[in-house]
Amino acid sequence: MVIGVGAQSFTVGSYNIRCKTSADAKHGNEWDARAPELCSMINYEAWDVFGAQEVLYAQLQYMAENLKGYAYVGVGRNDGDKAGEFAPIFYKKSRLNCLRSGTFWLSETPDVVGSRGWDAAI
C-alpha cells in the first residue's frame, strides 16, 4: 500500500514596526496613527508566521489584542520580560502550535539576560 502525503505551504512575513518615539509625533507618524493601519495590513495579509522588530511592550500588547487569531513568543531584551525592545514571532494559532520557545542574547554569555557582546551598543 502506498500512502501519499501532500505538501503544505505557509506564508512568512517580517515587519519593522519602529518603536514609539516622541520624534515621530513631530512628523505626523506617531504610533497611535500607525498602529491601526499596521494591524489592518497584517490581518489582511494573514501571514502564518511573522517576525516584528523594534517592538516596545505597550506596542506588543496593542498588536496582541488587534491581530486576529495570532499568538506570539518573545521577551524584552533588557530584562527577559517586559523591558526594552522585543523581536516577537507571531504565529496563527489555527495553523501552528508552539511546542517550545527560548531566547538567547548575542554575546559571549548568551544565557545571561540583557548581555551584550562584541562592543555592541544594544
XYZ file of N, CA and C in Angstrom:
366
model
N 0.846 -1.160 0.000
C 0.000 0.000 0.000
C 0.899 1.234 0.000
N 0.554 2.216 -0.800
C 1.291 3.469 -0.880
C 0.424 4.575 -0.298
N 1.007 5.328 0.601
C 0.278 6.443 1.211
C 0.919 7.730 0.723
N 0.143 8.583 0.136
C 0.656 9.862 -0.349
C 0.501 10.952 0.709
N 1.469 11.802 0.741
C 1.430 12.927 1.669
C 1.556 14.199 0.843
N 0.599 15.066 0.989
C 0.637 16.326 0.254
C 1.489 17.363 0.956
N 2.130 18.180 0.172
C 2.956 19.253 0.737
C 2.069 20.333 1.329
N 2.535 20.930 2.372
C 1.843 22.057 2.973
C 2.668 23.304 2.741
N 1.993 24.404 2.627
C 2.707 25.667 2.472
C 2.233 26.640 3.546
N 3.063 27.598 3.818
C 2.657 28.661 4.724
C 3.373 29.935 4.316
N 2.777 31.045 4.727
C 3.332 32.353 4.370
C 4.075 32.937 5.560
N 5.179 33.594 5.252
C 6.039 34.170 6.275
C 6.245 35.640 5.960
N 6.241 36.463 6.992
C 6.470 37.889 6.802
C 7.383 38.445 7.877
N 7.790 39.677 7.669
C 8.617 40.387 8.633
C 8.222 41.850 8.588
N 8.190 42.493 9.745
C 7.775 43.886 9.777
C 8.511 44.633 10.884
N 9.212 45.685 10.512
C 9.836 46.562 11.496
C 8.805 47.636 11.820
N 8.214 47.565 13.008
C 7.125 48.488 13.323
C 7.614 49.848 13.789
N 8.882 49.963 14.094
C 9.503 51.182 14.620
C 8.944 51.483 16.006
N 9.823 51.488 16.982
C 9.381 51.739 18.353
C 8.769 53.138 18.470
N 8.000 53.307 19.477
C 7.285 54.567 19.714
C 8.258 55.622 20.217
N 8.388 56.712 19.464
C 9.275 57.796 19.872
C 8.544 59.130 19.776
N 8.955 60.077 20.595
C 8.329 61.404 20.557
C 8.656 62.121 19.255
N 9.782 61.805 18.645
C 10.154 62.445 17.374
C 9.156 62.110 16.270
N 8.575 60.923 16.320
C 7.606 60.543 15.292
C 6.376 61.446 15.308
N 5.947 61.832 16.496
C 4.759 62.690 16.611
C 4.985 64.035 15.925
N 6.199 64.539 15.989
C 6.516 65.820 15.358
C 6.340 65.762 13.851
N 6.489 64.568 13.288
C 6.408 64.404 11.838
C 5.098 63.758 11.397
N 4.137 63.641 12.318
C 2.837 63.069 11.975
C 2.853 61.572 11.759
N 3.844 60.893 12.316
C 3.979 59.458 12.110
C 3.989 58.708 13.442
N 3.209 59.202 14.403
C 3.221 58.608 15.732
C 2.576 57.222 15.728
N 2.933 56.432 16.732
C 2.454 55.062 16.849
C 0.932 54.990 16.834
N 0.261 55.885 17.516
C -1.206 55.826 17.584
C -1.843 55.931 16.204
N -1.187 56.600 15.270
C -1.692 56.689 13.901
C -1.290 55.454 13.089
N -0.106 54.918 13.355
C 0.389 53.762 12.591
C -0.253 52.454 13.026
N -0.568 52.326 14.302
C -0.986 51.045 14.872
C -2.203 50.422 14.187
N -3.305 51.165 14.010
C -4.464 50.531 13.362
C -4.171 50.088 11.928
N -3.395 50.896 11.199
C -3.056 50.546 9.817
C -2.152 49.312 9.773
N -1.207 49.252 10.690
C -0.310 48.109 10.765
C -1.091 46.822 10.995
N -1.944 46.820 12.005
C -2.704 45.607 12.321
C -3.671 45.255 11.198
N -4.271 46.252 10.570
C -5.159 46.008 9.440
C -4.412 45.329 8.295
N -3.212 45.807 7.997
C -2.416 45.226 6.919
C -2.017 43.789 7.246
N -1.589 43.547 8.481
C -1.179 42.191 8.854
C -2.381 41.249 8.834
N -3.516 41.698 9.333
C -4.715 40.862 9.284
C -5.112 40.572 7.836
N -4.954 41.534 6.950
C -5.278 41.343 5.542
C -4.312 40.346 4.891
N -3.018 40.530 5.111
C -2.023 39.640 4.517
C -2.137 38.223 5.082
N -2.547 38.119 6.342
C -2.796 36.832 7.008
C -1.591 35.892 6.944
N -0.397 36.446 7.198
C 0.786 35.600 7.251
C 0.582 34.509 8.299
N 1.105 33.351 8.033
C 1.014 32.284 9.023
C 1.979 32.525 10.177
N 3.107 33.100 9.868
C 4.097 33.435 10.891
C 4.834 34.693 10.435
N 5.126 35.569 11.370
C 5.916 36.748 11.021
C 6.693 37.241 12.226
N 7.825 37.823 11.930
C 8.654 38.436 12.947
C 8.460 39.935 12.919
N 8.584 40.559 14.058
C 8.484 42.018 14.148
C 9.715 42.523 14.892
N 10.120 43.727 14.569
C 11.300 44.297 15.193
C 10.956 45.645 15.807
N 11.776 46.055 16.777
C 11.656 47.346 17.467
C 10.304 47.513 18.168
N 9.824 46.480 18.795
C 8.506 46.486 19.426
C 8.648 46.724 20.928
N 8.061 47.792 21.417
C 8.025 48.037 22.859
C 6.817 47.321 23.457
N 6.842 47.117 24.768
C 5.806 46.302 25.413
C 4.388 46.816 25.149
N 4.166 48.111 25.245
C 2.818 48.647 25.002
C 2.394 48.390 23.559
N 3.329 48.473 22.634
C 3.019 48.182 21.235
C 2.699 46.692 21.058
N 3.446 45.852 21.737
C 3.203 44.417 21.689
C 1.810 44.086 22.202
N 1.423 44.714 23.296
C 0.080 44.490 23.837
C -0.986 44.891 22.824
N -0.802 46.046 22.182
C -1.762 46.501 21.176
C -1.854 45.484 20.038
N -0.715 45.038 19.557
C -0.706 44.076 18.462
C -1.375 42.771 18.875
N -1.059 42.274 20.068
C -1.647 41.021 20.544
C -3.167 41.123 20.634
N -3.675 42.286 20.989
C -5.121 42.488 21.101
C -5.804 42.682 19.748
N -5.069 43.158 18.744
C -5.695 43.545 17.483
C -5.339 42.667 16.289
N -4.487 41.704 16.475
C -4.182 40.758 15.408
C -5.038 39.520 15.627
N -5.908 39.249 14.683
C -6.915 38.192 14.826
C -6.296 36.798 14.711
N -6.423 36.018 15.780
C -6.014 34.623 15.746
C -4.523 34.370 15.890
N -3.774 35.370 16.335
C -2.336 35.212 16.488
C -1.950 35.062 17.957
N -0.888 34.318 18.175
C -0.188 34.274 19.460
C 1.250 34.675 19.156
N 2.049 34.890 20.177
C 3.437 35.270 19.943
C 4.350 34.672 20.999
N 5.620 34.632 20.669
C 6.673 34.307 21.624
C 7.694 35.434 21.546
N 8.352 35.696 22.649
C 9.379 36.725 22.690
C 9.388 37.446 24.019
N 10.533 38.056 24.318
C 10.714 38.780 25.571
C 11.435 40.095 25.302
N 11.354 41.007 26.255
C 12.089 42.259 26.164
C 13.578 42.016 26.313
N 14.372 42.725 25.521
C 15.809 42.441 25.501
C 16.538 42.884 26.766
N 15.983 43.858 27.498
C 16.722 44.385 28.648
C 16.640 43.493 29.877
N 15.461 42.881 30.103
C 15.298 42.108 31.329
C 14.737 40.700 31.117
N 14.545 40.317 29.861
C 13.990 38.997 29.586
C 12.522 38.909 29.919
N 11.877 40.062 30.110
C 10.452 40.098 30.441
C 9.783 41.199 29.616
N 9.591 42.389 30.206
C 8.844 43.455 29.537
C 9.677 44.686 29.177
N 10.900 44.779 29.647
C 11.702 45.987 29.434
C 12.527 45.884 28.156
N 12.581 46.996 27.439
C 13.367 47.057 26.219
C 12.567 46.606 25.009
N 13.226 46.638 23.875
C 12.565 46.245 22.636
C 12.401 44.730 22.551
N 11.326 44.331 21.910
C 11.046 42.929 21.624
C 11.324 42.679 20.145
N 11.565 41.437 19.814
C 11.590 40.961 18.438
C 10.676 39.727 18.410
N 9.366 39.939 18.644
C 8.461 38.800 18.791
C 8.239 38.062 17.478
N 7.918 36.797 17.614
C 7.495 35.989 16.479
C 6.025 35.670 16.712
N 5.191 36.143 15.801
C 3.755 35.898 15.851
C 3.432 34.702 14.958
N 2.447 33.933 15.356
C 2.030 32.804 14.536
C 0.525 32.624 14.645
N -0.064 32.123 13.554
C -1.506 31.857 13.529
C -1.786 30.602 14.337
N -2.600 30.759 15.354
C -2.911 29.632 16.237
C -3.676 28.531 15.507
N -4.393 28.882 14.453
C -5.161 27.883 13.712
C -4.276 27.012 12.818
N -3.051 27.457 12.543
C -2.163 26.719 11.639
C -0.949 26.128 12.334
N -0.506 26.759 13.414
C 0.748 26.358 14.045
C 0.591 26.246 15.551
N 1.372 25.358 16.131
C 1.439 25.217 17.576
C 2.873 25.471 18.018
N 3.039 26.200 19.078
C 4.369 26.408 19.637
C 4.653 25.241 20.578
N 5.609 24.419 20.208
C 5.959 23.282 21.046
C 6.940 23.673 22.136
N 7.821 24.620 21.819
C 8.725 25.187 22.819
C 9.335 26.446 22.224
N 9.830 27.285 23.080
C 10.488 28.507 22.624
C 11.585 28.859 23.617
N 12.449 29.734 23.213
C 13.524 30.160 24.087
C 14.127 31.450 23.558
N 14.969 32.037 24.362
C 15.611 33.290 23.987
C 17.087 33.202 24.346
N 17.910 33.760 23.476
C 19.323 33.883 23.793
C 19.792 35.258 23.342
N 20.846 35.731 23.963
C 21.397 37.047 23.661
C 22.665 36.862 22.846
N 22.853 37.711 21.847
C 24.040 37.631 21.004
C 25.219 38.227 21.761
N 25.883 37.381 22.499
C 27.006 37.807 23.324
C 27.853 36.589 23.675
N 28.939 36.842 24.373
C 29.783 35.750 24.842
C 29.068 34.900 25.892
N 28.011 35.457 26.503
C 27.217 34.751 27.522
C 25.749 34.756 27.095
N 25.382 33.956 26.111
C 24.042 34.012 25.518
C 22.898 33.702 26.478
N 23.179 33.046 27.592
C 22.131 32.722 28.559
C 21.945 33.797 29.624
N 22.775 34.830 29.613
C 22.672 35.914 30.586
C 21.747 36.993 30.024
N 20.627 37.177 30.702
C 19.621 38.134 30.245
C 20.219 39.527 30.110
N 19.976 40.149 28.961
C 20.437 41.512 28.724
C 21.902 41.648 28.385
N 22.603 40.534 28.249
C 24.040 40.629 27.970
C 24.287 41.122 26.547
N 25.405 41.808 26.407
C 25.809 42.337 25.100
C 27.233 41.877 24.834
N 27.530 41.749 23.582
C 28.868 41.289 23.257
C 29.439 42.001 22.058
N 30.734 41.804 21.899
C 31.444 42.278 20.721
C 31.265 43.786 20.510
N 31.357 44.532 21.601
C 31.268 46.001 21.585
C 29.924 46.521 21.097
N 28.874 45.746 21.242
C 27.525 46.156 20.810
C 26.990 47.253 21.732
N 26.260 48.193 21.156
C 25.640 49.255 21.940
C 24.364 48.762 22.603
N 23.641 47.867 21.914
C 22.400 47.317 22.462
C 22.337 45.834 22.178
